[in-house]
Amino acid sequence: MRKPIIAGNWKLNNTVKEAVELTNGLKEGLKNLNESSLPEVVIAPVFTSLYSVNELIKNDSKISLGAQNCYYKDNGAFTGEVSVPMLQELGVKYIIIGHSERRQYFSETDEMINEKAKAILAKGLIPIICCGETLEQREAGVTDSHIASQIKKALDGLSTEDIAKSVIAYEPIWAIGTGKTCDSVEANRVIKMIRETVKEVSNSQAADSIRILYGGSVKPNTIEEQMAQSDIDGALVGGASLKADSFIGIIEGTMKVRA
Ligand code: 13P
């Protein structure tokens, strides 16, 4: 059985003070929930809040720390970058890579995403590898081929063990921050196709183990239907992860379906 993951991608939001308040709100909300049926809960603040947020959650087994990006070299003359060992030192366990916003605004390529996945796994951390199509690609009927290509390039050269441990997030770009979720049955179909692609490049054991999340306008009132699908293993949440109530609502909805 794959344990669900509910991950909050806070994007470029929250000062340290606000991040601390939100984390405290989440800790409070999680107190009332039964730990044995909780999904894995991940929060990914901006780099500057990681230290303070980790101080609040490092002794709390209910929340894991994520980062929104990393560089693939450990150190050197790479001004402005942050490396995997530096994030690991701050308690980070998951690192989101290849988010469509990074691909679009910061020219992140499939090759860079592959280098990042290798660097993350080499240090024993877990990449959350994002993929997804634009509206134009969907309308042109190239969704599956585009996503299969993103996944094959991201996983290139990884061992089956490393692939099995990794996490993929399917985030249709047209569903991000728009309030338009992808129909759950369609999201499940794409996610099954991603699982088939993983099987092609590794084996069926890795394809059965890898967790594949859905992301794009996930809200407390969408999560139950999404989690009721056979292959959706959780959610990567943007906007609704910025308020403790709505993020906790998504966690509760997950527990209703997958307790
Ligand atoms: P929204 O939940 O705000 O649509 O963002 C999704 C996302 O991009 C998470 O990485």
Short mmCIF file of C-alpha atoms and ligand atoms in Angstrom, two decimals:
data_model
loop_
_atom_site.label_atom_id
_atom_site.label_comp_id
_atom_site.label_asym_id
_atom_site.label_seq_id
_atom_site.Cartn_x
_atom_site.Cartn_y
_atom_site.Cartn_z
CA MET A 1 0.00 0.00 0.00
CA ARG A 2 1.38 3.42 -0.95
CA LYS A 3 1.11 5.91 1.90
CA PRO A 4 -0.57 9.12 0.69
CA ILE A 5 1.33 12.41 0.75
CA ILE A 6 -0.25 15.82 1.16
CA ALA A 7 2.40 18.41 0.36
CA GLY A 8 2.02 22.17 0.66
CA ASN A 9 4.02 24.23 -1.81
CA TRP A 10 3.99 27.68 -0.28
CA LYS A 11 5.68 29.20 -3.38
CA LEU A 12 6.92 32.79 -2.93
CA ASN A 13 4.77 33.52 0.11
CA ASN A 14 5.22 34.14 3.84
CA THR A 15 7.90 36.02 5.74
CA VAL A 16 9.63 34.08 8.51
CA LYS A 17 7.10 35.44 11.00
CA GLU A 18 4.16 34.38 8.82
CA ALA A 19 5.72 30.98 8.15
CA VAL A 20 6.10 30.40 11.89
CA GLU A 21 2.45 31.38 12.47
CA LEU A 22 1.21 29.08 9.73
CA THR A 23 3.35 26.19 10.99
CA ASN A 24 2.02 26.67 14.53
CA GLY A 25 -1.52 26.71 13.15
CA LEU A 26 -0.89 23.45 11.31
CA LYS A 27 0.63 21.81 14.38
CA GLU A 28 -2.43 22.82 16.37
CA GLY A 29 -4.81 21.44 13.73
CA LEU A 30 -2.90 18.17 13.42
CA LYS A 31 -3.00 17.60 17.19
CA ASN A 32 -6.62 16.47 16.95
CA LEU A 33 -6.02 13.99 14.12
CA ASN A 34 -5.21 10.34 14.64
CA GLU A 35 -1.54 9.85 13.78
CA SER A 36 -1.91 6.25 12.61
CA SER A 37 -4.19 7.24 9.71
CA LEU A 38 -2.49 10.52 8.80
CA PRO A 39 -1.00 10.88 5.33
CA GLU A 40 2.60 12.02 5.13
CA VAL A 41 2.32 15.79 5.52
CA VAL A 42 5.01 17.93 3.88
CA ILE A 43 5.35 21.72 3.94
CA ALA A 44 7.70 23.55 1.61
CA PRO A 45 8.37 27.18 2.69
CA VAL A 46 10.80 29.55 0.98
CA PHE A 47 14.49 28.94 1.77
CA THR A 48 14.69 31.82 4.26
CA SER A 49 12.03 30.24 6.50
CA LEU A 50 13.38 26.69 6.50
CA TYR A 51 15.50 27.06 9.63
CA SER A 52 12.70 28.56 11.74
CA VAL A 53 10.06 26.14 10.48
CA ASN A 54 12.37 23.20 11.13
CA GLU A 55 12.88 24.37 14.71
CA LEU A 56 9.11 24.01 15.18
CA ILE A 57 8.63 20.63 13.51
CA LYS A 58 11.88 18.73 14.03
CA ASN A 59 10.45 16.90 17.04
CA ASP A 60 6.99 16.53 15.51
CA SER A 61 6.64 13.25 13.62
CA LYS A 62 3.48 14.46 11.83
CA ILE A 63 5.10 17.05 9.53
CA SER A 64 8.11 16.76 7.22
CA LEU A 65 10.04 19.64 5.74
CA GLY A 66 10.28 20.26 2.01
CA ALA A 67 12.18 22.76 -0.16
CA GLN A 68 10.94 24.25 -3.43
CA ASN A 69 14.15 23.92 -5.41
CA CYS A 70 17.86 23.12 -5.14
CA TYR A 71 21.03 23.18 -7.21
CA TYR A 72 22.74 19.93 -8.17
CA LYS A 73 26.32 20.86 -7.26
CA ASP A 74 27.24 20.68 -3.56
CA ASN A 75 29.19 23.96 -3.57
CA GLY A 76 31.29 26.26 -5.72
CA ALA A 77 30.99 29.41 -7.77
CA PHE A 78 27.21 29.29 -8.40
CA THR A 79 25.98 32.62 -7.08
CA GLY A 80 22.50 32.56 -5.64
CA GLU A 81 22.08 28.80 -5.55
CA VAL A 82 21.40 26.46 -2.60
CA SER A 83 22.66 22.86 -2.54
CA VAL A 84 21.17 19.59 -1.35
CA PRO A 85 23.56 19.13 1.65
CA MET A 86 22.75 22.69 2.77
CA LEU A 87 19.04 21.89 2.71
CA GLN A 88 19.64 18.55 4.42
CA GLU A 89 21.41 20.39 7.25
CA LEU A 90 18.17 22.35 7.81
CA GLY A 91 16.08 19.19 8.15
CA VAL A 92 14.71 19.09 4.60
CA LYS A 93 13.54 15.63 3.46
CA TYR A 94 11.68 16.39 0.22
CA ILE A 95 12.71 18.73 -2.59
CA ILE A 96 10.27 19.84 -5.29
CA ILE A 97 11.97 19.94 -8.70
CA GLY A 98 10.78 20.82 -12.17
CA HIS A 99 7.75 22.82 -11.09
CA SER A 100 6.14 24.41 -14.14
CA GLU A 101 6.81 27.87 -12.68
CA ARG A 102 10.54 27.07 -12.56
CA ARG A 103 10.45 25.64 -16.06
CA GLN A 104 8.56 28.69 -17.36
CA TYR A 105 10.16 31.60 -15.48
CA PHE A 106 13.63 30.24 -14.67
CA SER A 107 14.34 28.15 -17.77
CA GLU A 108 14.69 24.89 -15.89
CA THR A 109 15.25 22.11 -18.44
CA ASP A 110 14.56 18.37 -18.29
CA GLU A 111 18.34 17.82 -18.15
CA MET A 112 18.71 20.08 -15.10
CA ILE A 113 15.78 18.35 -13.42
CA ASN A 114 17.47 15.00 -14.01
CA GLU A 115 20.74 16.31 -12.47
CA LYS A 116 18.79 17.61 -9.49
CA ALA A 117 16.96 14.29 -9.00
CA LYS A 118 20.31 12.46 -8.98
CA ALA A 119 21.85 14.92 -6.50
CA ILE A 120 18.84 14.69 -4.16
CA LEU A 121 18.71 10.88 -4.18
CA ALA A 122 22.48 10.60 -3.74
CA LYS A 123 22.08 12.36 -0.38
CA GLY A 124 19.16 10.17 0.67
CA LEU A 125 16.51 12.86 0.20
CA ILE A 126 13.36 12.49 -1.90
CA PRO A 127 12.64 14.48 -5.06
CA ILE A 128 9.07 15.52 -5.86
CA ILE A 129 9.37 15.65 -9.64
CA CYS A 130 6.73 17.82 -11.30
CA CYS A 131 5.34 17.34 -14.78
CA GLY A 132 2.33 18.66 -16.66
CA GLU A 133 0.98 20.00 -19.92
CA THR A 134 -0.13 23.46 -21.04
CA LEU A 135 -3.66 24.06 -22.28
CA GLU A 136 -2.33 24.31 -25.84
CA GLN A 137 -0.67 20.89 -25.51
CA ARG A 138 -3.87 19.39 -24.10
CA GLU A 139 -5.93 20.83 -26.93
CA ALA A 140 -3.39 19.60 -29.49
CA GLY A 141 -3.71 16.05 -28.08
CA VAL A 142 -0.07 15.76 -27.02
CA THR A 143 -0.59 15.58 -23.24
CA ASP A 144 0.52 11.97 -22.83
CA SER A 145 3.56 12.13 -25.12
CA HIS A 146 4.73 15.39 -23.52
CA ILE A 147 4.42 14.06 -19.98
CA ALA A 148 5.96 10.68 -20.81
CA SER A 149 8.93 12.53 -22.29
CA GLN A 150 9.30 14.77 -19.18
CA ILE A 151 9.23 11.68 -16.93
CA LYS A 152 11.67 9.63 -19.01
CA LYS A 153 14.17 12.50 -19.05
CA ALA A 154 13.77 13.22 -15.33
CA LEU A 155 14.35 9.57 -14.38
CA ASP A 156 17.16 8.90 -16.87
CA GLY A 157 20.01 6.95 -15.29
CA LEU A 158 18.34 6.48 -11.88
CA SER A 159 18.39 3.04 -10.25
CA THR A 160 15.08 1.20 -9.80
CA GLU A 161 15.51 1.56 -6.00
CA ASP A 162 15.85 5.33 -6.34
CA ILE A 163 12.88 5.53 -8.69
CA ALA A 164 10.75 3.52 -6.26
CA LYS A 165 11.51 6.04 -3.47
CA SER A 166 10.82 9.12 -5.59
CA VAL A 167 7.60 11.10 -5.83
CA ILE A 168 6.05 12.50 -9.01
CA ALA A 169 3.48 15.30 -9.10
CA TYR A 170 1.20 15.60 -12.12
CA GLU A 171 0.23 19.26 -12.34
CA PRO A 172 -1.63 20.32 -15.49
CA ILE A 173 -0.44 23.91 -15.95
CA TRP A 174 -3.92 25.15 -16.85
CA ALA A 175 -5.19 23.90 -13.47
CA ILE A 176 -2.56 25.69 -11.35
CA GLY A 177 -3.95 28.65 -9.44
CA THR A 178 -6.96 28.90 -11.74
CA GLY A 179 -9.63 27.21 -9.62
CA LYS A 180 -10.15 24.76 -12.53
CA THR A 181 -9.22 21.31 -11.28
CA CYS A 182 -8.57 18.57 -13.78
CA ASP A 183 -11.46 16.08 -13.77
CA SER A 184 -10.48 13.35 -11.27
CA VAL A 185 -11.04 10.49 -13.69
CA GLU A 186 -8.87 12.22 -16.29
CA ALA A 187 -6.17 13.02 -13.70
CA ASN A 188 -6.21 9.35 -12.69
CA ARG A 189 -5.88 8.30 -16.33
CA VAL A 190 -2.81 10.50 -16.84
CA ILE A 191 -1.32 9.29 -13.57
CA LYS A 192 -1.82 5.65 -14.65
CA MET A 193 -0.03 6.54 -17.89
CA ILE A 194 2.83 8.02 -15.83
CA ARG A 195 2.98 4.79 -13.80
CA GLU A 196 3.20 2.79 -17.06
CA THR A 197 6.03 5.06 -18.20
CA VAL A 198 7.84 4.47 -14.91
CA LYS A 199 7.43 0.73 -15.45
CA GLU A 200 8.91 1.03 -18.94
CA VAL A 201 12.04 2.76 -17.67
CA SER A 202 12.43 0.63 -14.49
CA ASN A 203 10.25 -2.30 -13.45
CA SER A 204 6.78 -3.05 -12.12
CA GLN A 205 7.91 -3.06 -8.50
CA ALA A 206 9.21 0.52 -8.82
CA ALA A 207 6.05 1.54 -10.70
CA ASP A 208 3.88 0.08 -7.91
CA SER A 209 5.93 1.80 -5.19
CA ILE A 210 6.41 5.28 -6.62
CA ARG A 211 3.92 7.79 -5.29
CA ILE A 212 2.26 10.03 -7.86
CA LEU A 213 0.40 13.11 -6.66
CA TYR A 214 -2.08 15.38 -8.38
CA GLY A 215 -1.66 19.16 -8.19
CA GLY A 216 -3.73 22.05 -9.55
CA SER A 217 -6.41 23.91 -7.56
CA VAL A 218 -6.76 21.16 -4.95
CA LYS A 219 -9.16 22.29 -2.21
CA PRO A 220 -10.87 20.67 0.78
CA ASN A 221 -13.96 20.13 -1.38
CA THR A 222 -12.08 18.40 -4.23
CA ILE A 223 -9.74 16.08 -2.33
CA GLU A 224 -12.15 13.26 -1.46
CA GLU A 225 -13.05 12.61 -5.08
CA GLN A 226 -9.38 12.85 -6.07
CA MET A 227 -8.22 10.46 -3.35
CA ALA A 228 -10.97 7.99 -4.24
CA GLN A 229 -9.17 7.34 -7.56
CA SER A 230 -7.06 4.20 -7.90
CA ASP A 231 -3.72 5.80 -8.76
CA ILE A 232 -3.74 9.25 -7.15
CA ASP A 233 -1.48 8.97 -4.11
CA GLY A 234 -1.94 12.46 -2.71
CA ALA A 235 -1.78 16.12 -3.60
CA LEU A 236 0.67 18.94 -4.16
CA VAL A 237 -1.24 21.96 -2.91
CA GLY A 238 -0.48 25.62 -3.63
CA GLY A 239 -3.03 28.26 -2.61
CA ALA A 240 -4.98 26.08 -0.19
CA SER A 241 -1.78 25.23 1.74
CA LEU A 242 -1.38 28.87 2.82
CA LYS A 243 -4.18 28.74 5.39
CA ALA A 244 -4.05 26.22 8.22
CA ASP A 245 -7.80 25.53 8.02
CA SER A 246 -7.88 24.66 4.35
CA PHE A 247 -4.69 22.58 4.46
CA ILE A 248 -6.00 20.65 7.46
CA GLY A 249 -9.32 20.24 5.57
CA ILE A 250 -7.40 18.59 2.71
CA ILE A 251 -5.62 16.27 5.16
CA GLU A 252 -8.94 15.36 6.80
CA GLY A 253 -10.55 14.68 3.42
CA THR A 254 -7.65 12.37 2.56
CA MET A 255 -8.09 10.49 5.82
CA LYS A 256 -11.81 9.97 5.16
CA VAL A 257 -11.05 8.19 1.93
CA ARG A 258 -7.77 6.46 2.81
CA ALA A 259 -7.98 5.81 6.57
P1 13P B 1 -2.63 25.70 -6.68
O1 13P B 1 -3.05 24.65 -5.66
O2 13P B 1 -2.61 27.07 -6.12
O3 13P B 1 -3.39 25.54 -7.94
O4 13P B 1 -1.08 25.38 -7.03
C1 13P B 1 -0.73 24.11 -7.40
C2 13P B 1 0.74 24.01 -7.46
O5 13P B 1 1.37 24.57 -8.35
C3 13P B 1 1.43 23.26 -6.41
O6 13P B 1 2.77 23.04 -6.73
#
